[in-house]
């Protein structure tokens, strides 16, 4: 190619969709190569879901509500938690775990040479199909729980629910990418990556429990506005399990803004980190 030749045109959205399905197919073939391991991971994930559900069934033998959430309302919350987390584990978790290792070993050099968006490649090149079993179990739990709630969900809530599930996944992804991108500067950031598990554990409970004290109010404000992980599960679960009111409408609007802001910031930080990257051969 001559020095004055124009660079190739950027890939279209359809090209990226096709590439994603190719990644998904290759990952499925790789998982099926080790069927026993795939089945074990599938079963253990489902067992964990049922054990978690059994724990809360025991709790509801001694109380009618947890922070204003009745038994089947809370089961909708649990189902939403599993749905969001299973999608994160299927699409993003294995890739974010390997980013630090790619930087350390120089494997990131090869990713940068590919004629596609680097963040897309590093985020979706591996799909963890074994985590999809939890998604199916959570759908069943959601349907059964909603059947026990008269008048829920509303038509608007049911229509918005998939949108906010995706928004929750993308918001968690933005937090994960922000932390993982720091490995480009640090070389190894396992402790910061572990921090993702610590902070996302707060999203697994209704935000109403973070109140009534200075510490609780502080945690609720911090994890709603500073690191907005409380809206990840609470917003879609409220849309399905509770009547819509002014507070839930406000949180729903804020959740979309937080998702856009989180994705924008993580994209900016990733690009800045790449600008500082020095290849393994340099």
mmCIF file of C-alpha atoms in Angstrom:
data_model
loop_
_atom_site.group_PDB
_atom_site.id
_atom_site.type_symbol
_atom_site.label_atom_id
_atom_site.label_comp_id
_atom_site.label_asym_id
_atom_site.label_seq_id
_atom_site.Cartn_x
_atom_site.Cartn_y
_atom_site.Cartn_z
ATOM 1 C CA UNK A 1 0.000 0.000 0.000
ATOM 2 C CA UNK A 2 1.364 3.402 -0.913
ATOM 3 C CA UNK A 3 2.027 5.932 1.752
ATOM 4 C CA UNK A 4 -0.684 8.238 0.385
ATOM 5 C CA UNK A 5 -3.351 5.526 0.177
ATOM 6 C CA UNK A 6 -6.547 6.259 2.060
ATOM 7 C CA UNK A 7 -7.231 4.151 5.152
ATOM 8 C CA UNK A 8 -9.957 1.519 4.861
ATOM 9 C CA UNK A 9 -13.463 2.730 5.681
ATOM 10 C CA UNK A 10 -14.782 1.991 9.187
ATOM 11 C CA UNK A 11 -16.836 -1.135 9.741
ATOM 12 C CA UNK A 12 -20.605 -0.803 9.669
ATOM 13 C CA UNK A 13 -22.870 -1.737 12.565
ATOM 14 C CA UNK A 14 -23.953 -4.820 10.630
ATOM 15 C CA UNK A 15 -20.324 -5.948 10.407
ATOM 16 C CA UNK A 16 -20.008 -5.720 14.180
ATOM 17 C CA UNK A 17 -23.235 -7.676 14.664
ATOM 18 C CA UNK A 18 -21.915 -10.427 12.414
ATOM 19 C CA UNK A 19 -18.615 -10.398 14.248
ATOM 20 C CA UNK A 20 -20.392 -10.713 17.583
ATOM 21 C CA UNK A 21 -22.289 -13.782 16.387
ATOM 22 C CA UNK A 22 -19.020 -15.259 15.176
ATOM 23 C CA UNK A 23 -17.529 -14.721 18.656
ATOM 24 C CA UNK A 24 -20.610 -16.339 20.199
ATOM 25 C CA UNK A 25 -20.408 -19.334 17.860
ATOM 26 C CA UNK A 26 -16.708 -19.866 18.474
ATOM 27 C CA UNK A 27 -17.233 -19.639 22.228
ATOM 28 C CA UNK A 28 -20.029 -22.212 22.093
ATOM 29 C CA UNK A 29 -17.837 -24.583 20.074
ATOM 30 C CA UNK A 30 -15.052 -24.140 22.634
ATOM 31 C CA UNK A 31 -17.444 -24.822 25.519
ATOM 32 C CA UNK A 32 -18.847 -27.912 23.822
ATOM 33 C CA UNK A 33 -15.329 -29.268 23.446
ATOM 34 C CA UNK A 34 -15.367 -29.772 27.216
ATOM 35 C CA UNK A 35 -18.990 -30.798 27.740
ATOM 36 C CA UNK A 36 -18.516 -32.193 31.238
ATOM 37 C CA UNK A 37 -17.050 -28.921 32.499
ATOM 38 C CA UNK A 38 -19.841 -26.995 30.773
ATOM 39 C CA UNK A 39 -22.543 -29.116 32.423
ATOM 40 C CA UNK A 40 -20.892 -28.883 35.844
ATOM 41 C CA UNK A 41 -20.767 -25.085 35.625
ATOM 42 C CA UNK A 42 -24.375 -25.017 34.434
ATOM 43 C CA UNK A 43 -25.588 -27.177 37.324
ATOM 44 C CA UNK A 44 -23.540 -25.454 40.032
ATOM 45 C CA UNK A 45 -24.810 -22.047 38.907
ATOM 46 C CA UNK A 46 -28.421 -23.229 39.070
ATOM 47 C CA UNK A 47 -27.872 -24.851 42.474
ATOM 48 C CA UNK A 48 -26.525 -21.562 43.826
ATOM 49 C CA UNK A 49 -29.677 -19.789 42.612
ATOM 50 C CA UNK A 50 -31.965 -22.276 44.378
ATOM 51 C CA UNK A 51 -29.901 -22.103 47.579
ATOM 52 C CA UNK A 52 -30.142 -18.312 47.525
ATOM 53 C CA UNK A 53 -33.893 -18.543 46.986
ATOM 54 C CA UNK A 54 -34.224 -21.035 49.843
ATOM 55 C CA UNK A 55 -32.437 -18.638 52.180
ATOM 56 C CA UNK A 56 -35.029 -15.929 51.568
ATOM 57 C CA UNK A 57 -37.896 -18.411 51.818
ATOM 58 C CA UNK A 58 -36.683 -19.114 55.349
ATOM 59 C CA UNK A 59 -36.515 -15.391 56.154
ATOM 60 C CA UNK A 60 -40.101 -14.818 54.977
ATOM 61 C CA UNK A 61 -41.323 -17.444 57.427
ATOM 62 C CA UNK A 62 -40.573 -14.882 60.155
ATOM 63 C CA UNK A 63 -41.554 -11.613 58.465
ATOM 64 C CA UNK A 64 -44.086 -10.298 55.963
ATOM 65 C CA UNK A 65 -41.803 -7.776 54.287
ATOM 66 C CA UNK A 66 -38.173 -6.717 53.942
ATOM 67 C CA UNK A 67 -37.830 -2.933 53.682
ATOM 68 C CA UNK A 68 -41.342 -2.702 52.266
ATOM 69 C CA UNK A 69 -40.916 -5.580 49.797
ATOM 70 C CA UNK A 70 -43.386 -8.446 50.247
ATOM 71 C CA UNK A 71 -42.296 -12.013 49.595
ATOM 72 C CA UNK A 72 -43.162 -12.232 45.892
ATOM 73 C CA UNK A 73 -42.146 -8.640 45.272
ATOM 74 C CA UNK A 74 -38.754 -9.512 46.687
ATOM 75 C CA UNK A 75 -38.598 -12.641 44.532
ATOM 76 C CA UNK A 76 -39.103 -10.376 41.511
ATOM 77 C CA UNK A 77 -36.155 -8.371 42.839
ATOM 78 C CA UNK A 78 -34.054 -11.552 43.171
ATOM 79 C CA UNK A 79 -35.021 -12.670 39.649
ATOM 80 C CA UNK A 80 -34.005 -9.275 38.285
ATOM 81 C CA UNK A 81 -30.691 -9.473 40.118
ATOM 82 C CA UNK A 82 -29.942 -12.882 38.613
ATOM 83 C CA UNK A 83 -31.009 -11.789 35.123
ATOM 84 C CA UNK A 84 -28.694 -8.768 35.137
ATOM 85 C CA UNK A 85 -25.748 -10.580 36.722
ATOM 86 C CA UNK A 86 -26.068 -13.595 34.418
ATOM 87 C CA UNK A 87 -25.930 -11.342 31.342
ATOM 88 C CA UNK A 88 -22.849 -9.613 32.715
ATOM 89 C CA UNK A 89 -21.243 -12.999 33.368
ATOM 90 C CA UNK A 90 -22.159 -14.338 29.930
ATOM 91 C CA UNK A 91 -20.915 -11.420 27.849
ATOM 92 C CA UNK A 92 -18.341 -9.416 29.789
ATOM 93 C CA UNK A 93 -16.934 -11.199 32.825
ATOM 94 C CA UNK A 94 -14.441 -13.562 31.103
ATOM 95 C CA UNK A 95 -13.108 -10.754 28.926
ATOM 96 C CA UNK A 96 -12.615 -8.210 31.697
ATOM 97 C CA UNK A 97 -10.836 -10.831 33.792
ATOM 98 C CA UNK A 98 -8.277 -11.349 31.022
ATOM 99 C CA UNK A 99 -7.514 -7.709 30.228
ATOM 100 C CA UNK A 100 -4.911 -7.417 32.973
ATOM 101 C CA UNK A 101 -3.208 -10.599 31.759
ATOM 102 C CA UNK A 102 -3.176 -9.348 28.162
ATOM 103 C CA UNK A 103 -1.394 -6.194 29.285
ATOM 104 C CA UNK A 104 1.111 -8.100 31.383
ATOM 105 C CA UNK A 105 1.993 -10.659 28.703
ATOM 106 C CA UNK A 106 1.871 -8.320 25.707
ATOM 107 C CA UNK A 107 -1.241 -9.939 24.242
ATOM 108 C CA UNK A 108 -2.811 -6.502 23.983
ATOM 109 C CA UNK A 109 -0.399 -5.782 21.112
ATOM 110 C CA UNK A 110 -2.229 -8.307 18.925
ATOM 111 C CA UNK A 111 -5.628 -6.865 19.830
ATOM 112 C CA UNK A 112 -4.470 -3.390 18.780
ATOM 113 C CA UNK A 113 -3.406 -4.751 15.383
ATOM 114 C CA UNK A 114 -6.898 -6.011 14.569
ATOM 115 C CA UNK A 115 -8.854 -3.778 12.137
ATOM 116 C CA UNK A 116 -11.809 -3.427 14.522
ATOM 117 C CA UNK A 117 -12.604 -1.348 17.558
ATOM 118 C CA UNK A 118 -10.290 -2.482 20.356
ATOM 119 C CA UNK A 119 -12.820 -2.034 23.153
ATOM 120 C CA UNK A 120 -15.382 -4.101 21.244
ATOM 121 C CA UNK A 121 -12.862 -6.895 20.723
ATOM 122 C CA UNK A 122 -11.640 -6.941 24.314
ATOM 123 C CA UNK A 123 -15.181 -6.797 25.714
ATOM 124 C CA UNK A 124 -16.947 -9.478 23.662
ATOM 125 C CA UNK A 125 -14.419 -11.866 22.139
ATOM 126 C CA UNK A 126 -15.363 -14.625 24.629
ATOM 127 C CA UNK A 127 -18.893 -15.598 25.625
ATOM 128 C CA UNK A 128 -19.414 -17.648 28.800
ATOM 129 C CA UNK A 129 -22.389 -19.778 27.758
ATOM 130 C CA UNK A 130 -22.478 -21.794 30.977
ATOM 131 C CA UNK A 131 -23.767 -18.746 32.870
ATOM 132 C CA UNK A 132 -26.840 -18.637 30.636
ATOM 133 C CA UNK A 133 -28.458 -21.364 32.747
ATOM 134 C CA UNK A 134 -29.020 -18.885 35.565
ATOM 135 C CA UNK A 135 -30.830 -16.623 33.095
ATOM 136 C CA UNK A 136 -33.384 -19.364 32.302
ATOM 137 C CA UNK A 137 -33.938 -20.144 35.991
ATOM 138 C CA UNK A 138 -34.403 -16.437 36.758
ATOM 139 C CA UNK A 139 -37.004 -16.085 34.000
ATOM 140 C CA UNK A 140 -38.983 -18.935 35.540
ATOM 141 C CA UNK A 141 -38.766 -17.332 38.988
ATOM 142 C CA UNK A 142 -39.894 -13.994 37.532
ATOM 143 C CA UNK A 143 -42.962 -15.498 35.842
ATOM 144 C CA UNK A 144 -44.014 -17.459 38.939
ATOM 145 C CA UNK A 145 -43.544 -14.449 41.248
ATOM 146 C CA UNK A 146 -45.483 -12.076 39.010
ATOM 147 C CA UNK A 147 -48.330 -14.568 38.936
ATOM 148 C CA UNK A 148 -48.682 -14.070 42.697
ATOM 149 C CA UNK A 149 -48.872 -10.265 42.457
ATOM 150 C CA UNK A 150 -52.368 -9.056 41.503
ATOM 151 C CA UNK A 151 -52.295 -6.106 39.144
ATOM 152 C CA UNK A 152 -48.552 -6.324 38.492
ATOM 153 C CA UNK A 153 -46.871 -5.617 36.255
ATOM 154 C CA UNK A 154 -48.521 -2.696 34.541
ATOM 155 C CA UNK A 155 -48.346 -2.554 30.751
ATOM 156 C CA UNK A 156 -45.880 0.345 30.944
ATOM 157 C CA UNK A 157 -43.716 -1.478 33.485
ATOM 158 C CA UNK A 158 -43.640 -4.647 31.378
ATOM 159 C CA UNK A 159 -42.642 -2.682 28.274
ATOM 160 C CA UNK A 160 -39.888 -0.764 30.075
ATOM 161 C CA UNK A 161 -38.517 -3.767 31.966
ATOM 162 C CA UNK A 162 -36.295 -5.164 29.144
ATOM 163 C CA UNK A 163 -34.924 -1.680 28.487
ATOM 164 C CA UNK A 164 -33.869 -1.235 32.097
ATOM 165 C CA UNK A 165 -32.439 -4.742 32.268
ATOM 166 C CA UNK A 166 -30.128 -3.800 29.397
ATOM 167 C CA UNK A 167 -29.396 -0.434 31.018
ATOM 168 C CA UNK A 168 -28.427 -2.221 34.243
ATOM 169 C CA UNK A 169 -26.108 -4.576 32.368
ATOM 170 C CA UNK A 170 -24.443 -1.676 30.557
ATOM 171 C CA UNK A 171 -24.070 0.301 33.770
ATOM 172 C CA UNK A 172 -22.312 -2.621 35.475
ATOM 173 C CA UNK A 173 -20.181 -3.080 32.355
ATOM 174 C CA UNK A 174 -19.108 0.566 32.478
ATOM 175 C CA UNK A 175 -17.983 0.164 36.088
ATOM 176 C CA UNK A 176 -16.148 -3.039 35.203
ATOM 177 C CA UNK A 177 -14.457 -1.481 32.165
ATOM 178 C CA UNK A 178 -13.425 1.575 34.163
ATOM 179 C CA UNK A 179 -11.676 -0.605 36.724
ATOM 180 C CA UNK A 180 -10.228 -3.029 34.169
ATOM 181 C CA UNK A 181 -8.788 -0.200 32.032
ATOM 182 C CA UNK A 182 -6.562 0.859 34.898
ATOM 183 C CA UNK A 183 -4.520 -2.317 34.302
ATOM 184 C CA UNK A 184 -3.087 -0.622 31.209
ATOM 185 C CA UNK A 185 -1.439 1.925 33.527
ATOM 186 C CA UNK A 186 -0.755 -0.370 36.462
ATOM 187 C CA UNK A 187 0.182 -3.550 34.613
ATOM 188 C CA UNK A 188 -1.758 -5.607 37.151
ATOM 189 C CA UNK A 189 -4.812 -4.441 39.083
ATOM 190 C CA UNK A 190 -6.361 -7.561 40.579
ATOM 191 C CA UNK A 191 -7.179 -5.732 43.803
ATOM 192 C CA UNK A 192 -9.038 -2.985 41.930
ATOM 193 C CA UNK A 193 -10.885 -5.592 39.889
ATOM 194 C CA UNK A 194 -11.920 -7.360 43.104
ATOM 195 C CA UNK A 195 -13.295 -3.987 44.213
ATOM 196 C CA UNK A 196 -15.944 -4.407 41.504
ATOM 197 C CA UNK A 197 -17.370 -7.409 43.367
ATOM 198 C CA UNK A 198 -17.402 -5.499 46.649
ATOM 199 C CA UNK A 199 -19.297 -2.484 45.352
ATOM 200 C CA UNK A 200 -21.756 -4.446 43.201
ATOM 201 C CA UNK A 201 -22.786 -6.478 46.243
ATOM 202 C CA UNK A 202 -24.647 -3.352 47.390
ATOM 203 C CA UNK A 203 -26.863 -3.531 44.281
ATOM 204 C CA UNK A 204 -28.254 -6.915 45.318
ATOM 205 C CA UNK A 205 -30.496 -5.466 48.014
ATOM 206 C CA UNK A 206 -33.397 -2.971 47.899
ATOM 207 C CA UNK A 207 -32.223 0.589 48.270
ATOM 208 C CA UNK A 208 -34.800 1.106 51.033
ATOM 209 C CA UNK A 209 -32.600 -0.803 53.484
ATOM 210 C CA UNK A 210 -29.967 1.934 53.207
ATOM 211 C CA UNK A 211 -31.744 4.456 55.332
ATOM 212 C CA UNK A 212 -32.721 5.398 58.842
ATOM 213 C CA UNK A 213 -29.207 6.267 59.966
ATOM 214 C CA UNK A 214 -26.325 8.495 58.978
ATOM 215 C CA UNK A 215 -24.341 5.545 57.648
ATOM 216 C CA UNK A 216 -27.289 4.125 55.714
ATOM 217 C CA UNK A 217 -28.204 7.475 54.158
ATOM 218 C CA UNK A 218 -24.569 8.046 53.220
ATOM 219 C CA UNK A 219 -24.298 4.658 51.526
ATOM 220 C CA UNK A 220 -27.546 5.225 49.671
ATOM 221 C CA UNK A 221 -26.427 8.603 48.344
ATOM 222 C CA UNK A 222 -22.956 7.333 47.412
ATOM 223 C CA UNK A 223 -24.196 4.267 45.545
ATOM 224 C CA UNK A 224 -27.037 6.128 43.853
ATOM 225 C CA UNK A 225 -25.207 9.244 42.635
ATOM 226 C CA UNK A 226 -21.447 8.765 43.013
ATOM 227 C CA UNK A 227 -21.287 5.147 41.830
ATOM 228 C CA UNK A 228 -24.885 4.562 40.678
ATOM 229 C CA UNK A 229 -25.144 0.816 41.176
ATOM 230 C CA UNK A 230 -28.284 0.882 43.351
ATOM 231 C CA UNK A 231 -30.394 1.816 40.317
ATOM 232 C CA UNK A 232 -29.160 -1.248 38.385
ATOM 233 C CA UNK A 233 -31.610 -3.676 40.033
ATOM 234 C CA UNK A 234 -33.985 -1.421 41.948
ATOM 235 C CA UNK A 235 -35.376 0.421 38.927
ATOM 236 C CA UNK A 236 -36.416 -2.573 36.769
ATOM 237 C CA UNK A 237 -37.592 -4.533 39.835
ATOM 238 C CA UNK A 238 -39.786 -1.630 40.985
ATOM 239 C CA UNK A 239 -41.258 -1.297 37.489
ATOM 240 C CA UNK A 240 -42.404 -4.917 37.621
ATOM 241 C CA UNK A 241 -43.282 -5.461 41.275
ATOM 242 C CA UNK A 242 -44.620 -2.131 42.552
ATOM 243 C CA UNK A 243 -47.048 0.567 41.387
ATOM 244 C CA UNK A 244 -45.428 3.443 39.518
ATOM 245 C CA UNK A 245 -45.110 6.690 41.467
ATOM 246 C CA UNK A 246 -43.140 9.935 41.263
ATOM 247 C CA UNK A 247 -40.082 8.519 43.026
ATOM 248 C CA UNK A 248 -39.825 5.463 40.760
ATOM 249 C CA UNK A 249 -40.321 7.655 37.670
ATOM 250 C CA UNK A 250 -37.500 9.933 38.843
ATOM 251 C CA UNK A 251 -35.194 6.957 39.433
ATOM 252 C CA UNK A 252 -36.094 5.515 36.032
ATOM 253 C CA UNK A 253 -35.101 8.729 34.284
ATOM 254 C CA UNK A 254 -31.948 9.033 36.346
ATOM 255 C CA UNK A 255 -30.963 5.421 35.588
ATOM 256 C CA UNK A 256 -30.894 6.131 31.855
ATOM 257 C CA UNK A 257 -28.781 9.252 32.366
ATOM 258 C CA UNK A 258 -26.411 7.351 34.653
ATOM 259 C CA UNK A 259 -26.040 4.589 32.060
ATOM 260 C CA UNK A 260 -25.160 7.016 29.281
ATOM 261 C CA UNK A 261 -22.755 8.886 31.567
ATOM 262 C CA UNK A 262 -21.122 5.639 32.747
ATOM 263 C CA UNK A 263 -20.604 4.316 29.221
ATOM 264 C CA UNK A 264 -19.237 7.664 28.053
ATOM 265 C CA UNK A 265 -16.796 7.923 30.944
ATOM 266 C CA UNK A 266 -15.580 4.307 30.634
ATOM 267 C CA UNK A 267 -15.052 4.789 26.886
ATOM 268 C CA UNK A 268 -13.093 7.988 27.483
ATOM 269 C CA UNK A 269 -10.971 6.380 30.198
ATOM 270 C CA UNK A 270 -10.234 3.328 28.041
ATOM 271 C CA UNK A 271 -9.064 5.497 25.169
ATOM 272 C CA UNK A 272 -6.882 7.567 27.484
ATOM 273 C CA UNK A 273 -5.376 4.369 28.883
ATOM 274 C CA UNK A 274 -4.591 3.097 25.380
ATOM 275 C CA UNK A 275 -2.799 6.343 24.590
ATOM 276 C CA UNK A 276 -0.449 5.582 27.498
ATOM 277 C CA UNK A 277 0.078 1.954 26.522
ATOM 278 C CA UNK A 278 3.577 0.845 25.603
ATOM 279 C CA UNK A 279 3.735 -2.433 23.688
ATOM 280 C CA UNK A 280 5.607 -5.403 25.054
ATOM 281 C CA UNK A 281 8.246 -4.973 22.345
ATOM 282 C CA UNK A 282 8.983 -1.338 23.207
#
